[in-house]
Amino acid sequence: MGRWEPNAEQRFLVAAIELFKEVGFEGTTVAAIAQRAGLTARTFFRYFTDKREVLFKGSEQLQQTMVDALAQAPADASAIDAVAAALATAGEFFTAERRPYARVRHAVIAANPELHERELIKLATLSVALADALRLRGVQEPDASLVAEAGIAVFRVAFGQWIADAEERAYGEIVNEALVRLRTLASL
Amino acid sequence: MGRWEPNAEQRFLVAAIELFKEVGFEGTTVAAIAQRAGLTARTFFRYFTDKREVLFKGSEQLQQTMVDALAQAPADASAIDAVAAALATAGEFFTAERRPYARVRHAVIAANPELHERELIKLATLSVALADALRLRGVQEPDASLVAEAGIAVFRVAFGQWIADAEERAYGEIVNEALVRLRTLASL
């Protein structure tokens, strides 16, 4: 097996998610993932620490992309509009072709308390990162934390809608609508 | 040692939190907690599953109290006002005399990833319970989840302020201010 396989990471991701769907997360071994991907377990460990890592790969990138979008929002944008820019840019990750993957991933995480906890930690970390970025824009506390947490609230709900079975609207449309809706509800 | 000790639960709570502060969570044994409380380990296990349970005792009660307050808000109250009632009633638990305990508890949880995860799970569960209670009032989705999550956002920030070192204002005042502030920020 050659040292550099083309698209190895993507092949592992697809193989893993297929197996998680077919035999469950617990029943899936790294050896089986590698076999399905037509690669070796040794190559797998060049990309991932373990099979859990497959589910959380990309979350640092997502966070950095959102933080960058928040930082680059126009200087006169309100705190909530800066967070809106961060929420919108996450659409780069939540494309139509990734939706089936996201649905399986969500089902796996929902069924496994340890993975669910890790997902909650990732969201809490994202909230802190958005609040930090807001403070760098000059937003004071508690405003920065309140708006960052509210942004995460919108993000969680919109993401849940996006991966729902019958849902066909794009993430960008859903998250924008959810934010507008929360702003309306907050004024009632 | 008699079977029914007066205020045993409260004595264990005080003893445990003192020890967590003095020697850390990891270094504290149930035997030491019982000794400090002047009770036996056997009695401890009539009240708590383990030493972690000491930190989370009362969270079901808190949740039920908040859900009840939400359910009992006036029929014509908006979703956000019903959540405001739930947030306000949590003040029954966050009294001035419990603040030193809450501060030590927070420091213990912040320093221990496993406890931090459990705390995040409790908050996620609370959010789901508030959304359920909103739907029982006739609030549709995604409104119910959005307002519940926003309420949790306010709760987290306000609780963090309440236990901050220099903070002297009551929880009720802080949480009310945080909610008003979020409503203002959402309109900007």
Short mmCIF file of C-alpha atoms in Angstrom, two decimals:
data_model
loop_
_atom_site.label_atom_id
_atom_site.label_comp_id
_atom_site.label_asym_id
_atom_site.label_seq_id
_atom_site.Cartn_x
_atom_site.Cartn_y
_atom_site.Cartn_z
CA MET A 1 0.00 0.00 0.00
CA GLY A 2 1.55 3.32 -1.07
CA ARG A 3 2.27 6.02 1.44
CA TRP A 4 0.15 8.70 -0.25
CA GLU A 5 -3.28 7.56 -1.31
CA PRO A 6 -5.42 10.00 -3.30
CA ASN A 7 -8.42 11.28 -1.30
CA ALA A 8 -7.61 8.88 1.53
CA GLU A 9 -9.28 11.03 4.19
CA GLN A 10 -12.47 11.36 2.19
CA ARG A 11 -12.50 7.63 1.43
CA PHE A 12 -12.15 6.81 5.13
CA LEU A 13 -14.96 9.24 5.96
CA VAL A 14 -17.34 7.71 3.42
CA ALA A 15 -16.45 4.15 4.42
CA ALA A 16 -16.83 4.89 8.13
CA ILE A 17 -20.20 6.58 7.79
CA GLU A 18 -21.50 3.71 5.63
CA LEU A 19 -20.44 1.20 8.27
CA PHE A 20 -21.82 3.28 11.16
CA LYS A 21 -25.14 3.27 9.31
CA GLU A 22 -25.03 -0.46 8.51
CA VAL A 23 -23.68 -2.02 11.70
CA GLY A 24 -23.67 0.84 14.19
CA PHE A 25 -20.82 2.83 15.71
CA GLU A 26 -19.96 0.26 18.38
CA GLY A 27 -19.84 -2.59 15.88
CA THR A 28 -17.52 -0.80 13.47
CA THR A 29 -13.77 -1.42 13.73
CA VAL A 30 -10.95 0.61 12.20
CA ALA A 31 -9.94 -2.54 10.31
CA ALA A 32 -13.41 -2.72 8.74
CA ILE A 33 -13.32 0.99 7.83
CA ALA A 34 -9.93 0.56 6.18
CA GLN A 35 -11.05 -2.52 4.27
CA ARG A 36 -14.18 -0.76 3.00
CA ALA A 37 -12.06 2.20 1.92
CA GLY A 38 -9.56 -0.08 0.18
CA LEU A 39 -6.78 1.27 2.39
CA THR A 40 -4.87 0.04 5.45
CA ALA A 41 -5.50 0.63 9.15
CA ARG A 42 -1.99 2.08 9.29
CA THR A 43 -2.99 4.71 6.76
CA PHE A 44 -6.19 5.38 8.76
CA PHE A 45 -4.12 6.33 11.79
CA ARG A 46 -2.21 8.90 9.73
CA TYR A 47 -5.51 10.80 9.42
CA PHE A 48 -7.48 9.96 12.56
CA THR A 49 -6.66 9.15 16.20
CA ASP A 50 -9.57 6.68 16.39
CA LYS A 51 -12.98 6.03 14.86
CA ARG A 52 -14.59 8.77 17.00
CA GLU A 53 -12.28 11.29 15.35
CA VAL A 54 -13.99 10.55 12.02
CA LEU A 55 -17.16 12.15 13.38
CA PHE A 56 -15.47 15.30 14.64
CA LYS A 57 -12.94 15.89 11.86
CA GLY A 58 -13.45 19.37 10.50
CA SER A 59 -14.96 20.92 13.62
CA GLU A 60 -11.85 23.04 14.28
CA GLN A 61 -12.00 24.22 10.67
CA LEU A 62 -15.67 25.07 11.03
CA GLN A 63 -14.94 27.06 14.17
CA GLN A 64 -12.05 28.94 12.56
CA THR A 65 -14.15 29.75 9.49
CA MET A 66 -16.96 31.10 11.67
CA VAL A 67 -14.59 33.14 13.85
CA ASP A 68 -12.94 34.62 10.72
CA ALA A 69 -16.32 35.59 9.26
CA LEU A 70 -17.27 37.26 12.52
CA ALA A 71 -13.97 39.16 12.64
CA GLN A 72 -14.36 40.30 9.02
CA ALA A 73 -17.92 41.60 9.36
CA PRO A 74 -18.14 45.36 8.64
CA ALA A 75 -16.83 47.44 11.54
CA ASP A 76 -20.23 49.09 11.99
CA ALA A 77 -22.14 45.77 12.05
CA SER A 78 -24.01 45.13 15.31
CA ALA A 79 -22.93 42.18 17.48
CA ILE A 80 -25.91 40.13 16.31
CA ASP A 81 -25.18 40.92 12.65
CA ALA A 82 -21.55 39.87 13.10
CA VAL A 83 -22.76 36.55 14.57
CA ALA A 84 -25.22 36.26 11.67
CA ALA A 85 -22.22 36.41 9.29
CA ALA A 86 -20.54 33.60 11.26
CA LEU A 87 -23.69 31.45 11.13
CA ALA A 88 -24.09 32.03 7.38
CA THR A 89 -20.53 31.06 6.53
CA ALA A 90 -21.00 27.65 8.14
CA GLY A 91 -23.02 26.89 5.00
CA GLU A 92 -19.69 26.22 3.27
CA PHE A 93 -19.57 23.03 5.33
CA PHE A 94 -23.25 22.14 5.25
CA THR A 95 -23.74 21.59 1.54
CA ALA A 96 -26.46 19.50 -0.13
CA GLU A 97 -24.04 16.67 -0.83
CA ARG A 98 -22.96 16.51 2.82
CA ARG A 99 -26.50 16.34 4.16
CA PRO A 100 -26.85 12.51 3.98
CA TYR A 101 -23.52 12.20 5.81
CA ALA A 102 -24.66 14.75 8.43
CA ARG A 103 -27.87 12.79 9.00
CA VAL A 104 -26.06 9.51 9.68
CA ARG A 105 -23.51 11.31 11.82
CA HIS A 106 -26.27 12.88 13.89
CA ALA A 107 -28.02 9.53 14.43
CA VAL A 108 -24.75 7.93 15.55
CA ILE A 109 -24.02 10.75 18.01
CA ALA A 110 -27.58 10.84 19.38
CA ALA A 111 -27.38 7.12 20.17
CA ASN A 112 -24.06 7.32 22.02
CA PRO A 113 -23.89 9.37 25.26
CA GLU A 114 -20.11 9.76 25.12
CA LEU A 115 -20.24 11.14 21.57
CA HIS A 116 -23.18 13.35 22.52
CA GLU A 117 -21.13 14.83 25.35
CA ARG A 118 -18.25 15.48 22.98
CA GLU A 119 -20.62 17.24 20.59
CA LEU A 120 -21.87 19.46 23.44
CA ILE A 121 -18.28 20.30 24.38
CA LYS A 122 -17.57 21.31 20.77
CA LEU A 123 -20.58 23.65 20.79
CA ALA A 124 -19.59 25.15 24.15
CA THR A 125 -16.08 25.72 22.78
CA LEU A 126 -17.52 27.33 19.66
CA SER A 127 -19.63 29.65 21.82
CA VAL A 128 -16.55 30.76 23.78
CA ALA A 129 -14.62 31.34 20.53
CA LEU A 130 -17.44 33.51 19.11
CA ALA A 131 -17.63 35.52 22.35
CA ASP A 132 -13.83 36.03 22.23
CA ALA A 133 -14.11 37.24 18.64
CA LEU A 134 -16.90 39.64 19.59
CA ARG A 135 -14.79 41.10 22.40
CA LEU A 136 -11.98 41.65 19.87
CA ARG A 137 -14.51 43.78 17.96
CA GLY A 138 -15.02 45.86 21.10
CA VAL A 139 -18.27 44.24 22.30
CA GLN A 140 -18.33 44.32 26.11
CA GLU A 141 -19.47 41.60 28.52
CA PRO A 142 -22.07 40.33 29.15
CA ASP A 143 -23.17 41.35 25.64
CA ALA A 144 -20.48 39.30 23.87
CA SER A 145 -21.38 36.09 25.72
CA LEU A 146 -25.13 36.69 25.41
CA VAL A 147 -24.98 37.20 21.65
CA ALA A 148 -22.54 34.31 21.13
CA GLU A 149 -24.78 31.96 23.16
CA ALA A 150 -27.86 33.17 21.28
CA GLY A 151 -25.98 32.50 18.03
CA ILE A 152 -25.26 28.94 19.17
CA ALA A 153 -28.95 28.59 20.06
CA VAL A 154 -29.89 29.53 16.49
CA PHE A 155 -27.15 27.30 15.10
CA ARG A 156 -28.34 24.23 17.05
CA VAL A 157 -31.96 24.66 16.07
CA ALA A 158 -31.18 25.42 12.41
CA PHE A 159 -28.78 22.50 12.13
CA GLY A 160 -31.43 20.21 13.62
CA GLN A 161 -33.93 21.40 11.04
CA TRP A 162 -31.42 21.03 8.19
CA ILE A 163 -30.81 17.34 8.93
CA ALA A 164 -34.48 16.50 9.59
CA ASP A 165 -35.78 13.74 7.31
CA ALA A 166 -38.21 15.70 5.18
CA GLU A 167 -36.20 18.93 5.06
CA GLU A 168 -35.07 20.06 1.62
CA ARG A 169 -34.23 23.75 2.13
CA ALA A 170 -30.56 24.72 2.14
CA TYR A 171 -28.80 25.36 5.48
CA GLY A 172 -28.26 29.02 4.56
CA GLU A 173 -31.95 29.65 4.12
CA ILE A 174 -32.86 27.77 7.31
CA VAL A 175 -30.31 29.49 9.55
CA ASN A 176 -31.23 32.93 8.23
CA GLU A 177 -34.91 32.27 8.86
CA ALA A 178 -34.19 30.93 12.37
CA LEU A 179 -32.22 34.05 13.28
CA VAL A 180 -34.90 36.38 11.94
CA ARG A 181 -37.47 34.33 13.86
CA LEU A 182 -35.55 34.52 17.15
CA ARG A 183 -35.19 38.29 16.72
CA THR A 184 -38.93 38.54 16.21
CA LEU A 185 -39.73 36.29 19.18
CA ALA A 186 -37.37 38.29 21.41
CA SER A 187 -39.36 41.44 20.64
CA LEU A 188 -42.77 39.94 21.57
CA MET B 1 -24.96 5.62 64.03
CA GLY B 2 -28.73 6.00 63.90
CA ARG B 3 -30.69 5.33 60.75
CA TRP B 4 -32.23 8.83 60.52
CA GLU B 5 -29.79 11.66 61.06
CA PRO B 6 -31.21 15.20 61.14
CA ASN B 7 -30.20 17.25 58.08
CA ALA B 8 -27.91 14.46 56.92
CA GLU B 9 -28.11 15.45 53.25
CA GLN B 10 -27.27 19.06 53.98
CA ARG B 11 -24.40 18.03 56.28
CA PHE B 12 -22.93 15.82 53.54
CA LEU B 13 -23.27 18.67 51.02
CA VAL B 14 -21.45 21.15 53.25
CA ALA B 15 -18.73 18.65 54.19
CA ALA B 16 -18.17 17.62 50.57
CA ILE B 17 -17.92 21.15 49.24
CA GLU B 18 -15.49 22.10 52.03
CA LEU B 19 -13.28 19.13 51.12
CA PHE B 20 -13.53 19.78 47.37
CA LYS B 21 -12.28 23.29 48.09
CA GLU B 22 -9.52 22.18 50.46
CA VAL B 23 -8.08 19.09 48.75
CA GLY B 24 -9.78 19.05 45.35
CA PHE B 25 -12.47 16.80 43.92
CA GLU B 26 -10.11 13.97 42.96
CA GLY B 27 -8.49 13.91 46.39
CA THR B 28 -11.78 13.73 48.28
CA THR B 29 -13.13 10.32 49.32
CA VAL B 30 -16.63 9.43 50.48
CA ALA B 31 -15.06 8.27 53.75
CA ALA B 32 -13.56 11.73 54.27
CA ILE B 33 -16.86 13.43 53.45
CA ALA B 34 -18.68 11.21 55.95
CA GLN B 35 -16.07 11.82 58.64
CA ARG B 36 -16.25 15.59 58.15
CA ALA B 37 -20.04 15.43 58.33
CA GLY B 38 -19.92 13.32 61.51
CA LEU B 39 -21.85 10.56 59.71
CA THR B 40 -21.03 7.20 58.13
CA ALA B 41 -20.23 6.32 54.52
CA ARG B 42 -23.16 3.93 54.68
CA THR B 43 -25.48 6.83 55.43
CA PHE B 44 -23.86 8.82 52.59
CA PHE B 45 -24.92 6.16 50.11
CA ARG B 46 -28.52 6.45 51.25
CA TYR B 47 -28.48 9.98 49.83
CA PHE B 48 -25.97 9.93 46.98
CA THR B 49 -24.77 7.37 44.42
CA ASP B 50 -21.22 8.73 44.57
CA LYS B 51 -19.33 11.96 45.28
CA ARG B 52 -20.19 13.35 41.83
CA GLU B 53 -23.86 13.13 42.74
CA VAL B 54 -23.25 15.70 45.48
CA LEU B 55 -22.58 18.30 42.80
CA PHE B 56 -25.70 17.55 40.77
CA LYS B 57 -28.19 16.91 43.55
CA GLY B 58 -31.14 19.21 43.06
CA SER B 59 -30.81 19.67 39.30
CA GLU B 60 -33.97 17.62 38.62
CA GLN B 61 -35.80 19.76 41.17
CA LEU B 62 -34.51 22.92 39.54
CA GLN B 63 -35.71 21.69 36.16
CA GLN B 64 -39.15 20.74 37.46
CA THR B 65 -39.54 24.10 39.21
CA MET B 66 -38.63 25.95 36.01
CA VAL B 67 -40.95 23.82 33.86
CA ASP B 68 -43.80 24.39 36.33
CA ALA B 69 -43.26 28.16 36.29
CA LEU B 70 -43.27 28.14 32.50
CA ALA B 71 -46.49 26.10 32.43
CA GLN B 72 -48.16 28.42 34.93
CA ALA B 73 -47.32 31.67 33.15
CA PRO B 74 -50.46 33.57 32.06
CA ALA B 75 -52.09 32.02 28.98
CA ASP B 76 -51.56 35.21 26.99
CA ALA B 77 -47.85 35.52 27.91
CA SER B 78 -45.52 35.38 24.91
CA ALA B 79 -43.11 32.44 24.61
CA ILE B 80 -40.20 34.61 25.74
CA ASP B 81 -42.17 35.92 28.73
CA ALA B 82 -43.06 32.36 29.75
CA VAL B 83 -39.35 31.48 29.62
CA ALA B 84 -38.60 34.63 31.61
CA ALA B 85 -40.88 33.28 34.37
CA ALA B 86 -38.94 30.00 34.35
CA LEU B 87 -35.60 31.83 34.59
CA ALA B 88 -36.85 34.02 37.44
CA THR B 89 -38.10 31.11 39.54
CA ALA B 90 -34.64 29.51 39.51
CA GLY B 91 -33.83 32.26 42.02
CA GLU B 92 -35.44 30.03 44.68
CA PHE B 93 -32.35 27.84 44.33
CA PHE B 94 -29.75 30.56 43.82
CA THR B 95 -30.00 32.37 47.13
CA ALA B 96 -27.36 34.55 48.76
CA GLU B 97 -26.47 31.82 51.25
CA ARG B 98 -25.94 29.28 48.47
CA ARG B 99 -23.63 31.53 46.46
CA PRO B 100 -20.37 30.47 48.19
CA TYR B 101 -21.34 26.82 47.62
CA ALA B 102 -22.16 27.55 43.95
CA ARG B 103 -18.76 29.21 43.49
CA VAL B 104 -16.83 26.22 44.82
CA ARG B 105 -19.05 23.85 42.84
CA HIS B 106 -18.37 25.81 39.66
CA ALA B 107 -14.60 25.75 40.21
CA VAL B 108 -14.67 21.98 40.79
CA ILE B 109 -16.71 21.37 37.64
CA ALA B 110 -14.62 23.71 35.49
CA ALA B 111 -11.46 21.82 36.49
CA ASN B 112 -12.83 18.36 35.68
CA PRO B 113 -13.77 17.57 32.03
CA GLU B 114 -16.05 14.69 32.97
CA LEU B 115 -18.04 16.86 35.38
CA HIS B 116 -18.10 19.68 32.83
CA GLU B 117 -19.63 17.30 30.28
CA ARG B 118 -22.24 16.23 32.78
CA GLU B 119 -23.10 19.88 33.45
CA LEU B 120 -23.52 20.49 29.70
CA ILE B 121 -25.81 17.44 29.46
CA LYS B 122 -27.93 18.82 32.31
CA LEU B 123 -28.29 22.15 30.50
CA ALA B 124 -29.16 20.44 27.20
CA THR B 125 -31.78 18.37 29.04
CA LEU B 126 -33.18 21.52 30.65
CA SER B 127 -33.42 23.16 27.22
CA VAL B 128 -35.40 20.21 25.84
CA ALA B 129 -37.71 20.27 28.89
CA LEU B 130 -38.40 23.99 28.44
CA ALA B 131 -39.11 23.49 24.72
CA ASP B 132 -41.50 20.62 25.57
CA ALA B 133 -43.29 22.87 28.07
CA LEU B 134 -43.58 25.64 25.46
CA ARG B 135 -45.11 23.23 22.95
CA LEU B 136 -47.67 22.24 25.61
CA ARG B 137 -48.61 25.94 25.68
CA GLY B 138 -49.23 25.77 21.93
CA VAL B 139 -45.92 27.28 20.77
CA GLN B 140 -44.95 25.70 17.44
CA GLU B 141 -41.52 24.58 16.25
CA PRO B 142 -38.98 25.94 15.61
CA ASP B 143 -40.19 28.75 17.90
CA ALA B 144 -40.34 26.56 21.01
CA SER B 145 -36.76 25.29 20.59
CA LEU B 146 -35.42 28.71 19.62
CA VAL B 147 -36.89 30.43 22.68
CA ALA B 148 -35.91 27.58 25.01
CA GLU B 149 -32.32 27.65 23.73
CA ALA B 150 -32.22 31.43 24.02
CA GLY B 151 -33.47 31.08 27.58
CA ILE B 152 -30.64 28.66 28.33
CA ALA B 153 -28.22 31.16 26.78
CA VAL B 154 -29.44 33.84 29.20
CA PHE B 155 -29.38 31.37 32.08
CA ARG B 156 -25.76 30.34 31.44
CA VAL B 157 -24.52 33.89 31.16
CA ALA B 158 -26.49 35.14 34.17
CA PHE B 159 -25.41 32.21 36.32
CA GLY B 160 -21.79 32.86 35.34
CA GLN B 161 -22.16 36.48 36.41
CA TRP B 162 -23.89 35.54 39.66
CA ILE B 163 -21.00 33.34 40.79
CA ALA B 164 -18.25 35.74 39.64
CA ASP B 165 -15.92 36.76 42.48
CA ALA B 166 -16.84 40.40 42.83
CA GLU B 167 -20.54 40.01 42.04
CA GLU B 168 -22.95 41.03 44.80
CA ARG B 169 -26.25 41.51 42.96
CA ALA B 170 -28.93 38.86 43.46
CA TYR B 171 -29.47 36.21 40.78
CA GLY B 172 -32.99 37.52 40.10
CA GLU B 173 -31.72 40.97 39.26
CA ILE B 174 -28.89 39.63 37.09
CA VAL B 175 -31.01 37.20 35.07
CA ASN B 176 -33.69 39.80 34.46
CA GLU B 177 -31.10 42.29 33.26
CA ALA B 178 -29.46 39.69 31.00
CA LEU B 179 -32.78 38.84 29.38
CA VAL B 180 -33.65 42.49 28.80
CA ARG B 181 -30.17 43.00 27.39
CA LEU B 182 -30.45 40.06 24.97
CA ARG B 183 -33.84 41.34 23.78
CA THR B 184 -32.25 44.73 23.14
CA LEU B 185 -29.22 43.25 21.35
CA ALA B 186 -31.49 41.09 19.18
CA SER B 187 -33.24 44.23 17.95
CA LEU B 188 -30.04 46.04 16.90
#
